[in-house]
Structures are given as C-alpha cells and as structure tokens.
Short mmCIF file of C-alpha atoms in Angstrom, two decimals:
data_model
loop_
_atom_site.label_atom_id
_atom_site.label_comp_id
_atom_site.label_asym_id
_atom_site.label_seq_id
_atom_site.Cartn_x
_atom_site.Cartn_y
_atom_site.Cartn_z
CA MET N 284 0.00 0.00 0.00
CA LEU N 285 2.72 2.48 0.99
CA TYR N 286 5.55 1.41 -1.31
CA ARG N 287 4.78 -0.97 -4.10
CA GLU N 288 6.56 -1.98 -7.30
CA ALA N 289 3.93 -4.48 -8.48
CA GLY N 290 2.94 -3.68 -12.06
CA ASP N 291 6.08 -1.58 -12.60
CA PHE N 292 7.40 -3.60 -15.53
CA LYS N 293 10.64 -3.00 -17.44
CA THR N 294 11.02 -3.83 -21.12
CA SER N 295 14.75 -3.16 -21.55
CA TYR N 296 18.00 -3.57 -19.67
CA ILE N 297 18.51 0.20 -19.65
CA GLU N 298 15.20 0.75 -17.86
CA ASP N 299 15.96 -1.97 -15.33
CA ASN N 300 19.43 -0.56 -14.64
CA GLN N 301 18.48 3.10 -14.24
CA THR N 302 19.29 4.97 -11.05
CA PHE N 303 15.68 4.83 -9.81
CA PRO N 304 14.13 1.71 -11.38
CA ILE N 305 11.01 1.90 -9.17
CA ALA N 306 8.51 4.51 -10.32
CA PHE N 307 7.71 5.62 -6.78
CA ASP N 308 11.39 6.47 -6.22
CA ARG N 309 11.54 8.48 -9.43
CA TYR N 310 8.42 10.47 -8.58
CA ARG N 311 9.75 11.24 -5.10
CA TYR N 312 13.07 12.31 -6.62
CA TYR N 313 11.34 14.58 -9.17
CA ALA N 314 9.18 16.06 -6.40
CA ILE N 315 12.25 16.89 -4.29
CA LEU N 316 13.92 18.52 -7.30
CA ALA N 317 10.77 20.53 -8.10
CA ILE N 318 10.53 21.79 -4.52
CA SER N 319 14.25 22.59 -4.40
CA PHE N 320 14.39 24.49 -7.70
CA LEU N 321 10.93 25.98 -8.07
CA ILE N 322 9.56 26.58 -4.57
CA LEU N 323 12.34 27.00 -2.01
CA PRO N 324 14.01 29.98 -3.78
CA PHE N 325 10.84 32.00 -3.11
CA LEU N 326 10.60 30.93 0.55
CA VAL N 327 14.15 31.10 1.88
CA ASN N 328 15.45 33.93 4.04
CA ASP N 329 18.94 35.01 5.02
CA TYR N 330 19.11 32.95 8.22
CA PHE N 331 17.79 29.77 6.64
CA VAL N 332 20.27 29.94 3.76
CA ASN N 333 23.32 30.90 5.82
CA ALA N 334 22.62 28.55 8.72
CA ILE N 335 21.35 25.46 6.91
CA LEU N 336 20.93 25.35 3.13
CA ALA N 337 24.21 26.81 1.83
CA PRO N 338 26.53 24.91 4.22
CA PHE N 339 24.50 21.73 3.68
CA LEU N 340 24.88 21.90 -0.11
CA ILE N 341 28.56 22.86 0.01
CA TYR N 342 29.46 20.17 2.55
CA SER N 343 27.47 17.66 0.49
CA ILE N 344 29.76 18.31 -2.50
CA ALA N 345 32.83 17.87 -0.28
CA ALA N 346 31.34 14.68 1.20
CA ILE N 347 30.66 13.32 -2.29
CA GLY N 348 34.30 13.93 -3.18
CA LEU N 349 35.64 12.25 -0.05
CA ASN N 350 33.16 9.38 -0.44
CA ILE N 351 34.48 8.68 -3.94
CA LEU N 352 38.00 8.37 -2.54
CA THR N 353 37.31 6.65 0.78
CA GLY N 354 33.93 4.99 0.36
CA TYR N 355 34.27 3.75 -3.22
CA CYS N 356 38.03 3.39 -3.67
CA GLY N 357 39.00 2.60 -0.07
CA GLN N 358 41.77 5.23 0.14
CA VAL N 359 41.66 6.94 3.53
CA SER N 360 42.18 10.71 3.41
CA LEU N 361 42.51 13.30 6.17
CA GLY N 362 43.43 16.16 3.83
CA THR N 363 39.99 17.35 2.77
CA GLY N 364 40.36 20.72 4.46
CA GLY N 365 43.65 21.36 2.67
CA PHE N 366 42.16 20.49 -0.73
CA MET N 367 39.20 22.76 0.01
CA ALA N 368 41.77 25.49 0.64
CA VAL N 369 43.36 24.78 -2.75
CA GLY N 370 39.96 25.29 -4.39
CA ALA N 371 39.32 28.47 -2.43
CA TYR N 372 42.68 30.10 -3.11
CA SER N 373 42.65 29.01 -6.76
CA CYS N 374 39.25 30.60 -7.18
CA TYR N 375 40.47 33.79 -5.47
CA LYS N 376 43.52 34.10 -7.73
CA LEU N 377 41.38 33.48 -10.82
CA MET N 378 38.76 36.02 -9.71
CA THR N 379 41.37 38.72 -9.18
CA ALA N 380 43.46 37.89 -12.29
CA PHE N 381 40.54 37.49 -14.71
CA PRO N 382 37.72 39.71 -13.47
CA ASP N 383 35.77 39.51 -16.73
CA VAL N 384 35.46 35.72 -16.72
CA SER N 385 32.32 34.16 -15.21
CA ILE N 386 32.56 33.03 -11.59
CA VAL N 387 31.11 29.67 -12.68
CA ILE N 388 34.14 29.12 -14.92
CA HIS N 389 36.45 30.15 -12.08
CA ILE N 390 34.88 27.61 -9.72
CA ILE N 391 35.16 24.81 -12.28
CA ILE N 392 38.80 25.67 -13.08
CA ALA N 393 39.54 25.84 -9.35
CA GLY N 394 38.17 22.31 -9.10
CA GLY N 395 40.46 21.25 -11.96
CA ILE N 396 43.51 22.77 -10.27
CA THR N 397 42.61 20.94 -7.06
CA ALA N 398 42.27 17.70 -9.04
CA VAL N 399 45.86 18.05 -10.28
CA ILE N 400 47.14 18.78 -6.75
CA GLY N 401 45.10 15.88 -5.38
CA ALA N 402 46.56 13.48 -7.95
CA VAL N 403 50.08 14.58 -6.99
CA PHE N 404 49.43 13.97 -3.30
CA GLY N 405 47.76 10.68 -4.25
CA LEU N 406 51.00 9.24 -5.63
CA PRO N 407 51.98 7.72 -2.23
CA SER N 408 48.81 5.58 -2.42
CA LEU N 409 50.59 3.45 -5.01
CA ARG N 410 52.99 2.24 -2.32
CA ILE N 411 51.21 2.73 1.01
CA LYS N 412 47.67 2.28 2.26
CA GLY N 413 45.55 2.32 5.39
CA PHE N 414 47.00 4.17 8.38
CA TYR N 415 50.14 5.22 6.53
CA LEU N 416 48.15 6.76 3.68
CA ALA N 417 45.99 8.61 6.22
CA VAL N 418 49.17 10.08 7.76
CA ALA N 419 50.44 11.08 4.30
CA THR N 420 47.20 12.93 3.50
CA LEU N 421 47.30 14.51 6.96
CA ALA N 422 50.76 15.81 6.09
CA ALA N 423 49.28 17.25 2.89
CA GLN N 424 46.64 19.02 4.99
CA PHE N 425 49.21 20.73 7.20
CA PHE N 426 51.54 21.53 4.30
CA LEU N 427 48.85 23.16 2.18
CA VAL N 428 47.52 25.29 5.05
CA TRP N 429 51.09 26.33 5.92
CA LEU N 430 51.77 27.18 2.26
CA PHE N 431 48.71 29.43 1.94
CA ASN N 432 49.52 31.15 5.22
CA ARG N 433 53.21 31.73 4.52
CA VAL N 434 53.42 32.54 0.80
CA SER N 435 51.92 36.00 0.46
CA TRP N 436 51.42 35.65 -3.30
CA PHE N 437 48.40 33.44 -2.66
CA TYR N 438 46.57 36.21 -0.80
CA ASN N 439 47.86 39.01 -3.08
CA TYR N 440 50.22 40.38 -0.42
CA SER N 441 47.36 41.49 1.82
CA ALA N 442 48.51 42.84 5.16
CA SER N 443 45.88 40.80 7.03
CA GLY N 444 46.70 37.55 5.24
CA GLN N 445 43.01 37.15 4.43
CA ILE N 446 41.40 36.68 1.03
CA ASN N 447 38.18 38.53 0.19
CA ALA N 448 35.86 37.61 -2.66
CA PRO N 449 35.16 40.53 -5.04
CA GLU N 450 31.63 40.93 -6.32
CA ARG N 451 30.80 38.78 -9.33
CA THR N 452 27.51 38.23 -11.10
CA VAL N 453 25.75 35.47 -13.05
CA PHE N 454 23.23 36.87 -15.54
CA THR N 455 23.65 40.29 -13.82
CA ILE N 456 22.66 38.72 -10.44
CA PRO N 457 25.35 39.09 -7.72
CA VAL N 458 26.45 35.70 -6.38
CA THR N 459 29.59 36.82 -4.51
CA GLY N 460 30.44 39.93 -2.53
CA PRO N 461 28.42 41.90 0.03
CA ASN N 462 25.22 42.27 -2.02
CA VAL N 463 24.32 38.61 -2.53
CA GLU N 464 20.64 37.79 -2.14
CA PRO N 465 19.88 34.64 -0.09
CA TRP N 466 18.05 32.96 -2.97
CA ALA N 467 20.96 33.61 -5.35
CA MET N 468 23.44 32.05 -2.90
CA TYR N 469 21.12 29.09 -2.49
CA MET N 470 20.58 28.59 -6.21
CA ILE N 471 24.24 28.58 -7.25
CA CYS N 472 25.09 26.12 -4.45
CA LEU N 473 22.08 23.97 -5.39
CA ILE N 474 23.02 23.83 -9.07
CA PHE N 475 26.61 22.81 -8.31
CA ALA N 476 25.42 20.21 -5.78
CA PHE N 477 22.88 18.76 -8.21
CA VAL N 478 25.35 18.52 -11.11
CA SER N 479 28.03 17.07 -8.81
CA ALA N 480 25.65 14.41 -7.53
CA VAL N 481 24.57 13.42 -11.05
CA ILE N 482 28.17 13.20 -12.28
CA ALA N 483 29.31 11.25 -9.22
CA ARG N 484 26.37 8.86 -9.42
CA ASN N 485 27.09 8.04 -13.06
CA LEU N 486 30.82 7.69 -12.44
CA THR N 487 30.35 5.27 -9.56
CA ARG N 488 27.87 3.15 -11.55
CA GLY N 489 30.13 2.93 -14.58
CA ALA N 490 33.32 1.06 -15.44
CA LEU N 491 35.52 3.50 -13.53
CA GLY N 492 33.43 3.14 -10.39
CA ARG N 493 33.69 -0.64 -10.62
CA THR N 494 37.48 -0.43 -10.78
CA TRP N 495 37.44 1.77 -7.68
CA MET N 496 35.32 -0.76 -5.81
CA ALA N 497 37.55 -3.61 -6.97
CA ILE N 498 40.59 -1.79 -5.56
CA ARG N 499 38.68 -1.10 -2.34
CA ASP N 500 37.59 -4.69 -1.81
CA MET N 501 40.92 -6.37 -2.60
CA ASP N 502 43.58 -4.51 -4.52
CA ILE N 503 45.79 -7.52 -5.22
CA ALA N 504 42.90 -9.55 -6.69
CA ALA N 505 41.80 -6.51 -8.70
CA GLU N 506 45.27 -6.16 -10.21
CA ILE N 507 45.32 -9.87 -11.08
CA ILE N 508 42.08 -9.62 -13.05
CA GLY N 509 43.38 -6.64 -15.04
CA VAL N 510 42.53 -3.51 -13.04
CA ASN N 511 45.28 -0.90 -13.32
CA PRO N 512 45.92 0.30 -9.73
CA LEU N 513 47.79 3.40 -10.94
CA LYS N 514 44.85 4.57 -13.05
CA ALA N 515 42.23 3.59 -10.47
CA LYS N 516 43.84 5.23 -7.44
CA LEU N 517 45.04 8.40 -9.14
CA SER N 518 41.71 8.89 -10.90
CA ALA N 519 39.94 8.51 -7.54
CA PHE N 520 42.25 11.10 -5.96
CA ALA N 521 41.84 13.48 -8.90
CA ILE N 522 38.05 13.24 -9.20
CA SER N 523 37.60 13.35 -5.44
CA SER N 524 39.80 16.45 -5.22
CA PHE N 525 37.86 18.05 -8.09
CA PHE N 526 34.62 17.90 -6.10
CA VAL N 527 36.37 18.98 -2.90
CA GLY N 528 37.97 21.91 -4.74
CA ILE N 529 34.58 23.03 -6.04
CA SER N 530 33.19 22.89 -2.51
CA GLY N 531 36.13 24.93 -1.23
CA ALA N 532 35.65 27.56 -3.94
CA LEU N 533 31.93 27.81 -3.13
CA PHE N 534 32.66 27.89 0.59
CA PHE N 535 34.98 30.85 0.18
CA ALA N 536 33.51 32.85 -2.69
CA VAL N 537 29.77 32.34 -2.25
CA TYR N 538 29.24 31.39 1.40
CA LEU N 539 31.92 33.09 3.53
CA GLY N 540 33.02 35.90 1.23
CA ALA N 541 36.34 36.00 3.08
CA ALA N 542 38.64 33.29 4.36
CA GLU N 543 41.96 32.56 6.01
CA ALA N 544 43.57 29.17 5.46
CA GLY N 545 44.22 28.21 9.08
CA ASP N 546 40.83 29.30 10.41
CA SER N 547 38.57 28.38 7.50
CA PHE N 548 40.24 25.20 6.22
CA GLY N 549 42.02 23.71 9.20
CA ILE N 550 42.19 20.08 10.25
CA GLN N 551 38.74 20.30 11.85
CA LYS N 552 37.28 20.75 8.35
CA SER N 553 38.81 17.45 7.27
CA PHE N 554 37.33 15.65 10.26
CA ILE N 555 33.88 17.20 9.79
CA VAL N 556 33.65 15.92 6.21
CA LEU N 557 35.01 12.52 7.27
CA PHE N 558 32.37 12.29 10.02
CA MET N 559 29.70 13.13 7.44
CA ILE N 560 30.50 10.15 5.26
CA ILE N 561 30.92 7.81 8.25
CA ILE N 562 27.50 8.75 9.63
CA GLY N 563 25.84 9.09 6.23
CA GLY N 564 27.29 5.90 4.78
CA LEU N 565 30.50 4.99 2.99
CA GLY N 566 30.09 4.19 -0.68
CA SER N 567 26.79 6.04 -1.06
CA ILE N 568 25.98 9.33 -2.80
CA PHE N 569 22.75 9.56 -0.79
CA GLY N 570 24.80 8.94 2.37
CA SER N 571 26.93 12.00 1.56
CA PHE N 572 23.83 14.19 1.56
CA ALA N 573 22.35 12.49 4.63
CA GLY N 574 25.53 12.87 6.68
CA ALA N 575 25.96 16.50 5.63
CA ALA N 576 22.34 17.26 6.51
CA LEU N 577 22.66 15.73 9.97
CA LEU N 578 25.90 17.48 10.92
CA VAL N 579 24.70 20.84 9.56
CA VAL N 580 21.24 20.72 11.15
CA LEU N 581 22.40 19.29 14.50
CA PRO N 582 24.21 22.46 15.72
CA VAL N 583 21.23 24.60 14.71
CA ILE N 584 18.79 22.39 16.63
CA LEU N 585 21.05 22.27 19.69
CA LYS N 586 21.42 26.04 19.64
CA LEU N 587 17.66 26.56 19.42
CA ILE N 588 16.95 24.09 22.24
CA GLY N 589 19.97 24.59 24.48
CA ALA N 590 20.98 28.23 24.10
CA ASP N 591 17.74 29.95 23.04
CA PHE N 592 15.09 27.87 24.83
CA LEU N 593 16.87 26.51 27.93
CA GLY N 594 19.34 29.37 28.29
CA TRP N 595 22.46 27.21 28.47
CA PRO N 596 25.85 28.84 27.79
CA THR N 597 27.00 28.67 24.18
CA GLY N 598 30.19 26.89 25.19
CA LEU N 599 28.22 24.15 26.91
CA VAL N 600 26.03 23.67 23.84
CA ALA N 601 29.15 23.36 21.67
CA HIS N 602 30.57 20.68 23.98
CA ILE N 603 27.27 18.79 23.96
CA GLN N 604 27.37 18.85 20.16
CA LEU N 605 30.83 17.24 20.17
CA VAL N 606 29.63 14.56 22.59
CA ILE N 607 26.58 13.77 20.46
CA VAL N 608 28.62 13.57 17.24
CA GLY N 609 31.13 11.28 18.95
CA LEU N 610 28.37 9.00 20.23
CA LEU N 611 26.76 8.89 16.78
CA ILE N 612 30.04 7.87 15.17
CA ILE N 613 30.59 5.10 17.74
CA LEU N 614 27.02 3.83 17.40
CA PHE N 615 27.12 3.76 13.62
CA LEU N 616 30.53 2.09 13.51
CA VAL N 617 29.37 -0.61 15.95
CA LEU N 618 25.72 -1.10 15.03
CA GLU N 619 25.43 0.02 11.40
CA PRO N 620 28.77 0.61 9.63
CA HIS N 621 26.99 1.58 6.40
CA GLY N 622 25.36 4.57 8.08
CA LEU N 623 22.12 6.38 7.39
CA ALA N 624 22.08 5.17 3.78
CA GLN N 625 21.74 1.57 4.95
CA LEU N 626 19.01 2.51 7.43
CA TRP N 627 17.12 4.14 4.57
CA ARG N 628 17.54 1.02 2.41
CA ILE N 629 16.20 -1.16 5.24
CA ALA N 630 13.24 1.19 5.72
CA LYS N 631 12.41 0.98 2.01
CA GLU N 632 12.56 -2.83 2.09
CA LYS N 633 10.16 -2.91 5.01
CA LEU N 634 7.77 -0.51 3.26
CA ARG N 635 7.80 -2.75 0.18
CA LEU N 636 6.61 -5.67 2.34
CA TRP N 637 4.21 -3.66 4.54
CA PRO N 638 2.05 -4.73 6.41
CA PHE N 639 4.18 -7.87 6.72
CA PRO N 640 7.76 -6.60 7.19
CA HIS N 641 10.28 -9.26 8.11
#
C-alpha cells in the first residue's frame, strides 16, 4: 500500500538498470527537485540559507568527493580541508586575475587545479595504504595550510593575510560579494550540488566506479584480473579532489566571502567531512547528503533548544554537540557501519513488504 513496485514492468535492460528503477522512487526524486528548484528559492530567508541550506549543499559536495575516494576506492584521506583550501585560493587568484570571466568558470577551473594537486598527493597511495596513507594525506593538509599562510602571493600580499571575494555576477545577479541575495546564494550552491551528484552517481555506476570498488575490496585480486591500480587510485584522488575543490571555492567565494587558510580550512574541516560520510554511509551518494544534513542541522537544533530555549551557555552547547557527534560515530561504527544510507535502504525494504515486514 505504501511502497509498491507491483505492475512496474521493465522492457529493456537500460530501464531496469536506471538509477531509480522503481517509479515511486523516481516520482519522489522529481518532487524533491521541483521543490528545491521551483519553490524554495521563493521561501528562503537570510538565516535559513546561511545557517542550513548553503553549508549543507557545500558540505554535500565535499562529502561526495571524499566518499568517492574513501567509500568507493577505499583510500583513507585526512586532507579534505587542505584540498578545500586549494579550491578556495585558486578561485580567489582566478577572480582577481581574470575579473571579466564568469565566476562559474572560475569555480570549475579551481576544481580542476585541485584535481591536479590531489593526484600529486595521491602518488603515495601506489605504495602505502591504510593508516600510513591517512598520515600522508594529513601531512598534505598541514603543508597546504602552511603554504597558503606563509606565501603572500596566494593572498595578493594582503597585510591581514586574508582573502576577500570581489563581487561577481551570473546573468547580472550578484552571487559573490556583500550584495548577494539569499536565494541567489542558495541557487548557485544547489546547481553545483545537483550537477556534482549526477556526475558522481554516473561515475560510480560505470566502469571507472567498478574499478574503484575492486581496488577497495581487494587490490591484489583486482590487479590480477586486469585492473590498473595506478589509473584507479590516481583517478579517484583526482576526481575526489575536483569535487572537494569546487566545494572549497563555493565555501569561500559564495558562502563566507572572506577566508583565512588556518581558520577556515584547518584540520577540523577534514574531520567534519570525514564524520559526514561515516554517519551518512561509505560508498553512497545519498549517504553523503544524509551525513551533511545531519551534521549541519544538529548544531542549529542544539542552539535553538539549548541556548535559546533553555538558556544554556554557548560553550556548553558546543561541547554537547561534540559529545553527540562522537556518540553517533561510535554507534554507527558498531551497530550500522553503512550509516544512514543503509538505514534508509532497510526502511524501504520494510515498506515494500508492509504490512508484513520481516
């Protein structure tokens, strides 16, 4: 009654292998897209966009990138914050050097630059893996932040060491700078998140995604059956860094408007994105969005309940947030390692068999 696929017949392999083979899933997906693109832009306000929607969409792109590398290819990375900084500073240099070029082009090129840097730092993955690879990417995180803080060319020799996004427009609508409307900020983040999710979903379902998963499951066996580990691992690092670089460019140019490498893209940023994919679900595009939504909405809810309603000190609320996130990570790792994505899959299976769920 609630979730049925009876009568939903397929007449070709392509139809049976589509992303949403069940009609009910497709209709729900189209409804969410219609609400996101056609209704929410007219309803959002400044607080809702800055507190929830914009960070959720930007972190979702970063989580998709890290999930490609860690969830699909099995390469552990703790350098997400550093690669976000590469995207942010690349976008800043492009915006100041080529002011007449569209900001959309700048963001995409910044993602490409980050992909190259990510592939370079991914070279150690050909020899090391697991804990040692995590330490290598952690070293990349600290090196990149140090580089952007110390080399004044990256921030155009500013006395404060901070980069500020100049105003840029898309179809004469400001999307960066001090005069950005909330709906414009939301729409550019939404478009990039939607396109990133579609690209990532198709990549992970294709031949390249299967090579990543083969390397993740057993790299030696994958190499024996013909998978090229060099191509698989470096492509995962490059494509992952591309998405992370786009998120960093959006985070700086559209969301923050100003940034400083140590404060805006420190090690805590890497851990936040890692926690998102652990809670949301490794190896799942939906899990990237679910984990980002939870960790973005959780501080807002705790602030409303703890600080605004109960009158608790802000510091106490922040500590409670850390405790809750830590407990969630432990619970998911112990009870459901595949995260919220797996819980959603189980819920759908039970709805398909309702009222007789097993």
